């Protein structure tokens, strides 16, 4: 029994040592992907989304409780941790090194700079409208840049993955709204309502994704965009894409459920 206890202790120490050795590699991935910056962008988007919900569903009368709840839910540290956790679970060491090798270059950082700046710019309804209009104007034409963006979207399965994620988030919001007493909906009614949004969401997602990417990647040379697509098709790129969607789904499913509850409580005049 003593030997077994010692063995368990040694095993635990070995596992701790492995975890400590792996930590810097994960930190390097977080650094080159600029997860701190991404988390702040997500926080700002979330606060605007919360304000829209308050205006649309609460008539602008959510009060301090609702606003504080929204701010707490969209905590940058919490979101960064969820993304980093998904990356650590999904990518092996070789894949992490490949991510660092690609995004740690000037070219990789330029891509991320354009993506993050484009995401911030799309928060302006006027910019979003122009970006969508540009996509519609170029669709069906002989646009080599659009062709490269289409390849990137296809490799990463961005339309269907984003539609699925949006449907899941909407489900969790309605589930929270019902659980919080803000709506009387059965599970079947929630599912029916969510699935009824599918085609509308797909059309909206397609316009947003292509509008965003065409705008964000406009300064990129086609060779650079092609190299990005090639990386996305690699083992490391595929694992990275899967991990990010897993992380985002965890973040938003949890947030949207709590948002539904917060809306319900605000509707009921709760001070909880």
Short mmCIF file of C-alpha atoms in Angstrom, two decimals:
data_model
loop_
_atom_site.label_atom_id
_atom_site.label_comp_id
_atom_site.label_asym_id
_atom_site.label_seq_id
_atom_site.Cartn_x
_atom_site.Cartn_y
_atom_site.Cartn_z
CA UNK A 1 0.00 0.00 0.00
CA UNK A 2 2.86 2.39 0.77
CA UNK A 3 4.50 1.61 -2.56
CA UNK A 4 1.23 2.30 -4.35
CA UNK A 5 0.84 5.61 -2.58
CA UNK A 6 4.39 6.60 -3.46
CA UNK A 7 3.82 5.53 -7.05
CA UNK A 8 0.69 7.65 -7.24
CA UNK A 9 2.56 10.61 -5.82
CA UNK A 10 5.40 10.17 -8.31
CA UNK A 11 2.92 9.85 -11.16
CA UNK A 12 1.21 13.01 -10.02
CA UNK A 13 4.52 14.84 -9.90
CA UNK A 14 5.40 13.62 -13.38
CA UNK A 15 2.06 14.82 -14.72
CA UNK A 16 2.63 18.18 -13.05
CA UNK A 17 6.07 18.41 -14.62
CA UNK A 18 4.65 17.63 -18.06
CA UNK A 19 1.96 20.27 -17.58
CA UNK A 20 4.52 22.84 -16.51
CA UNK A 21 6.73 22.02 -19.49
CA UNK A 22 3.80 22.34 -21.88
CA UNK A 23 2.62 25.64 -20.48
CA UNK A 24 5.17 27.90 -22.24
CA UNK A 25 4.26 26.36 -25.61
CA UNK A 26 0.59 27.10 -25.02
CA UNK A 27 1.49 30.60 -23.91
CA UNK A 28 3.41 31.10 -27.15
CA UNK A 29 0.34 30.02 -29.13
CA UNK A 30 -1.80 32.48 -27.19
CA UNK A 31 0.75 35.23 -27.78
CA UNK A 32 1.14 34.73 -31.54
CA UNK A 33 -2.65 34.41 -31.98
CA UNK A 34 -3.06 37.59 -29.90
CA UNK A 35 -5.78 36.07 -27.74
CA UNK A 36 -5.68 39.02 -25.33
CA UNK A 37 -6.59 41.34 -28.19
CA UNK A 38 -9.24 38.95 -29.51
CA UNK A 39 -10.84 38.70 -26.06
CA UNK A 40 -11.14 42.49 -25.79
CA UNK A 41 -12.73 42.65 -29.25
CA UNK A 42 -15.22 39.96 -28.22
CA UNK A 43 -15.96 41.86 -25.00
CA UNK A 44 -16.73 45.05 -26.91
CA UNK A 45 -18.97 43.15 -29.34
CA UNK A 46 -20.75 41.53 -26.43
CA UNK A 47 -21.44 44.83 -24.69
CA UNK A 48 -22.98 46.20 -27.89
CA UNK A 49 -25.02 43.02 -28.29
CA UNK A 50 -26.24 43.32 -24.72
CA UNK A 51 -27.30 46.92 -25.37
CA UNK A 52 -29.22 45.77 -28.45
CA UNK A 53 -30.99 43.08 -26.43
CA UNK A 54 -31.87 45.59 -23.74
CA UNK A 55 -33.33 47.96 -26.34
CA UNK A 56 -35.21 45.30 -28.31
CA UNK A 57 -36.48 43.04 -25.55
CA UNK A 58 -36.55 45.26 -22.47
CA UNK A 59 -37.45 48.61 -23.99
CA UNK A 60 -34.18 50.05 -22.75
CA UNK A 61 -35.22 49.43 -19.13
CA UNK A 62 -32.90 46.61 -18.17
CA UNK A 63 -31.43 48.75 -15.44
CA UNK A 64 -28.12 48.49 -13.63
CA UNK A 65 -28.62 44.80 -12.88
CA UNK A 66 -28.87 43.80 -16.53
CA UNK A 67 -26.00 46.01 -17.67
CA UNK A 68 -23.72 44.73 -14.90
CA UNK A 69 -24.69 41.15 -15.74
CA UNK A 70 -23.81 41.63 -19.40
CA UNK A 71 -20.46 43.18 -18.47
CA UNK A 72 -19.69 40.25 -16.14
CA UNK A 73 -20.60 37.65 -18.77
CA UNK A 74 -18.34 39.14 -21.41
CA UNK A 75 -15.25 39.00 -19.23
CA UNK A 76 -12.08 39.01 -21.40
CA UNK A 77 -10.15 36.78 -19.00
CA UNK A 78 -12.89 34.17 -19.01
CA UNK A 79 -13.11 34.20 -22.81
CA UNK A 80 -9.35 33.99 -23.27
CA UNK A 81 -9.19 31.05 -20.86
CA UNK A 82 -11.90 29.19 -22.78
CA UNK A 83 -10.08 29.67 -26.08
CA UNK A 84 -6.73 28.67 -24.62
CA UNK A 85 -8.30 25.61 -23.00
CA UNK A 86 -9.76 24.46 -26.32
CA UNK A 87 -6.40 24.97 -28.05
CA UNK A 88 -4.59 22.97 -25.36
CA UNK A 89 -7.09 20.12 -25.62
CA UNK A 90 -7.12 19.92 -29.42
CA UNK A 91 -3.60 20.67 -30.68
CA UNK A 92 -0.62 18.44 -30.02
CA UNK A 93 2.86 19.91 -29.55
CA UNK A 94 3.84 19.58 -33.20
CA UNK A 95 0.64 21.34 -34.28
CA UNK A 96 1.24 24.10 -31.75
CA UNK A 97 4.75 24.60 -33.10
CA UNK A 98 3.35 24.78 -36.64
CA UNK A 99 0.83 27.43 -35.53
CA UNK A 100 3.61 29.43 -33.89
CA UNK A 101 5.80 29.06 -36.98
CA UNK A 102 3.08 30.37 -39.29
CA UNK A 103 1.56 33.16 -37.23
CA UNK A 104 4.80 34.17 -35.53
CA UNK A 105 6.14 35.60 -38.79
CA UNK A 106 5.61 39.13 -40.09
CA UNK A 107 3.23 37.67 -42.65
CA UNK A 108 1.21 35.82 -40.03
CA UNK A 109 1.01 38.86 -37.78
CA UNK A 110 -0.08 41.01 -40.73
CA UNK A 111 -2.94 38.60 -41.39
CA UNK A 112 -4.07 38.77 -37.76
CA UNK A 113 -3.77 42.56 -37.73
CA UNK A 114 -6.06 42.78 -40.75
CA UNK A 115 -8.53 40.28 -39.29
CA UNK A 116 -8.78 42.07 -35.95
CA UNK A 117 -8.99 45.51 -37.53
CA UNK A 118 -11.67 44.28 -39.92
CA UNK A 119 -13.68 42.79 -37.07
CA UNK A 120 -13.59 46.10 -35.22
CA UNK A 121 -14.54 48.00 -38.38
CA UNK A 122 -17.53 45.70 -39.03
CA UNK A 123 -19.03 46.90 -35.75
CA UNK A 124 -19.94 50.10 -37.64
CA UNK A 125 -23.24 49.39 -39.46
CA UNK A 126 -22.17 51.63 -42.34
CA UNK A 127 -18.94 49.67 -42.82
CA UNK A 128 -20.80 46.37 -42.64
CA UNK A 129 -23.30 47.55 -45.23
CA UNK A 130 -20.51 48.59 -47.60
CA UNK A 131 -18.66 45.30 -47.08
CA UNK A 132 -21.79 43.27 -47.83
CA UNK A 133 -22.50 45.40 -50.90
CA UNK A 134 -18.99 44.83 -52.21
CA UNK A 135 -19.43 41.07 -51.90
CA UNK A 136 -22.76 41.14 -53.72
CA UNK A 137 -21.25 43.28 -56.47
CA UNK A 138 -18.33 40.90 -56.97
CA UNK A 139 -20.25 37.61 -56.64
CA UNK A 140 -20.54 35.78 -59.93
CA UNK A 141 -17.86 37.87 -61.58
CA UNK A 142 -14.29 37.03 -62.57
CA UNK A 143 -12.64 38.20 -59.36
CA UNK A 144 -9.44 36.34 -58.53
CA UNK A 145 -9.35 37.77 -55.01
CA UNK A 146 -12.89 36.54 -54.37
CA UNK A 147 -11.90 33.10 -55.68
CA UNK A 148 -9.08 32.91 -53.12
CA UNK A 149 -11.43 34.01 -50.33
CA UNK A 150 -13.96 31.40 -51.43
CA UNK A 151 -11.27 28.71 -51.22
CA UNK A 152 -10.37 29.89 -47.71
CA UNK A 153 -14.03 29.80 -46.64
CA UNK A 154 -14.51 26.33 -48.09
CA UNK A 155 -11.36 24.86 -46.49
CA UNK A 156 -12.36 26.17 -43.07
CA UNK A 157 -16.08 25.38 -43.56
CA UNK A 158 -16.82 28.86 -42.25
CA UNK A 159 -20.44 29.17 -43.39
CA UNK A 160 -21.86 25.95 -41.98
CA UNK A 161 -19.77 26.05 -38.81
CA UNK A 162 -20.87 29.60 -38.08
CA UNK A 163 -24.52 28.78 -38.84
CA UNK A 164 -24.40 25.79 -36.51
CA UNK A 165 -22.76 27.89 -33.80
CA UNK A 166 -25.37 30.64 -34.16
CA UNK A 167 -28.23 28.14 -33.94
CA UNK A 168 -26.72 26.62 -30.80
CA UNK A 169 -26.28 30.06 -29.23
CA UNK A 170 -29.87 30.97 -30.03
CA UNK A 171 -31.05 27.69 -28.53
CA UNK A 172 -29.17 28.38 -25.30
CA UNK A 173 -30.56 31.91 -25.14
CA UNK A 174 -34.15 30.69 -25.46
CA UNK A 175 -33.45 27.88 -23.00
CA UNK A 176 -32.18 30.45 -20.48
CA UNK A 177 -35.14 32.73 -21.17
CA UNK A 178 -37.53 29.85 -20.49
CA UNK A 179 -35.66 28.58 -17.43
CA UNK A 180 -35.62 32.11 -16.03
CA UNK A 181 -39.38 32.47 -16.41
CA UNK A 182 -39.29 34.99 -19.23
CA UNK A 183 -41.07 32.75 -21.74
CA UNK A 184 -43.24 29.67 -21.59
CA UNK A 185 -41.68 27.39 -24.17
CA UNK A 186 -41.31 23.64 -24.25
CA UNK A 187 -38.16 21.99 -25.54
CA UNK A 188 -39.91 21.17 -28.82
CA UNK A 189 -41.09 24.77 -29.20
CA UNK A 190 -37.56 26.06 -28.61
CA UNK A 191 -36.10 23.68 -31.18
CA UNK A 192 -38.79 24.56 -33.71
CA UNK A 193 -38.17 28.27 -33.23
CA UNK A 194 -34.41 27.88 -33.55
CA UNK A 195 -34.56 25.67 -36.64
CA UNK A 196 -36.97 28.08 -38.32
CA UNK A 197 -34.12 30.63 -38.34
CA UNK A 198 -31.72 28.35 -40.20
CA UNK A 199 -32.05 29.61 -43.78
CA UNK A 200 -32.21 33.25 -42.73
CA UNK A 201 -29.09 32.74 -40.61
CA UNK A 202 -27.28 31.03 -43.49
CA UNK A 203 -28.00 33.91 -45.87
CA UNK A 204 -27.00 36.50 -43.29
CA UNK A 205 -23.86 34.59 -42.32
CA UNK A 206 -22.80 34.20 -45.94
CA UNK A 207 -23.11 37.93 -46.57
CA UNK A 208 -21.26 38.82 -43.36
CA UNK A 209 -18.42 36.30 -43.78
CA UNK A 210 -17.67 37.19 -47.38
CA UNK A 211 -18.12 40.91 -46.80
CA UNK A 212 -15.78 40.78 -43.82
CA UNK A 213 -13.09 38.64 -45.44
CA UNK A 214 -13.07 40.55 -48.72
CA UNK A 215 -12.62 43.78 -46.79
CA UNK A 216 -10.09 42.45 -44.27
CA UNK A 217 -7.95 40.59 -46.82
CA UNK A 218 -8.12 43.21 -49.56
CA UNK A 219 -4.55 44.42 -48.81
CA UNK A 220 -3.16 40.86 -48.93
CA UNK A 221 -1.36 39.59 -52.00
CA UNK A 222 -3.08 36.59 -53.53
CA UNK A 223 0.03 34.52 -52.83
CA UNK A 224 -0.26 35.34 -49.13
CA UNK A 225 -3.94 34.46 -49.03
CA UNK A 226 -3.18 31.23 -50.88
CA UNK A 227 -0.49 30.37 -48.34
CA UNK A 228 -3.00 31.03 -45.54
CA UNK A 229 -5.48 28.67 -47.16
CA UNK A 230 -2.75 26.05 -47.58
CA UNK A 231 -1.92 26.33 -43.89
CA UNK A 232 -5.62 26.04 -43.02
CA UNK A 233 -5.75 22.79 -44.99
CA UNK A 234 -2.80 21.34 -43.04
CA UNK A 235 -3.09 19.20 -39.92
CA UNK A 236 -2.17 22.16 -37.69
CA UNK A 237 -4.50 24.57 -39.49
CA UNK A 238 -7.42 22.15 -39.36
CA UNK A 239 -6.85 21.46 -35.67
CA UNK A 240 -6.57 25.19 -34.96
CA UNK A 241 -9.85 25.92 -36.74
CA UNK A 242 -11.62 23.12 -34.87
CA UNK A 243 -10.20 24.29 -31.54
CA UNK A 244 -11.25 27.90 -32.07
CA UNK A 245 -14.81 26.89 -32.96
CA UNK A 246 -14.91 24.64 -29.89
CA UNK A 247 -13.71 27.50 -27.72
CA UNK A 248 -16.11 30.02 -29.20
CA UNK A 249 -19.02 27.59 -28.83
CA UNK A 250 -18.21 27.04 -25.17
CA UNK A 251 -18.00 30.77 -24.60
CA UNK A 252 -21.16 31.78 -26.39
CA UNK A 253 -23.37 28.85 -25.39
CA UNK A 254 -22.67 29.63 -21.74
CA UNK A 255 -23.02 33.39 -22.21
CA UNK A 256 -26.23 33.19 -24.21
CA UNK A 257 -27.86 30.90 -21.67
CA UNK A 258 -27.02 33.36 -18.88
CA UNK A 259 -28.17 36.25 -21.06
CA UNK A 260 -31.52 34.54 -21.46
CA UNK A 261 -31.84 34.21 -17.70
CA UNK A 262 -30.79 37.84 -17.20
CA UNK A 263 -33.43 39.02 -19.68
CA UNK A 264 -36.07 36.91 -17.92
CA UNK A 265 -35.14 38.33 -14.53
CA UNK A 266 -35.19 41.87 -15.89
CA UNK A 267 -38.61 41.22 -17.42
CA UNK A 268 -39.84 40.00 -14.05
CA UNK A 269 -38.37 42.99 -12.26
CA UNK A 270 -35.97 40.80 -10.29
CA UNK A 271 -33.22 42.47 -8.27
CA UNK A 272 -31.28 39.24 -8.03
#
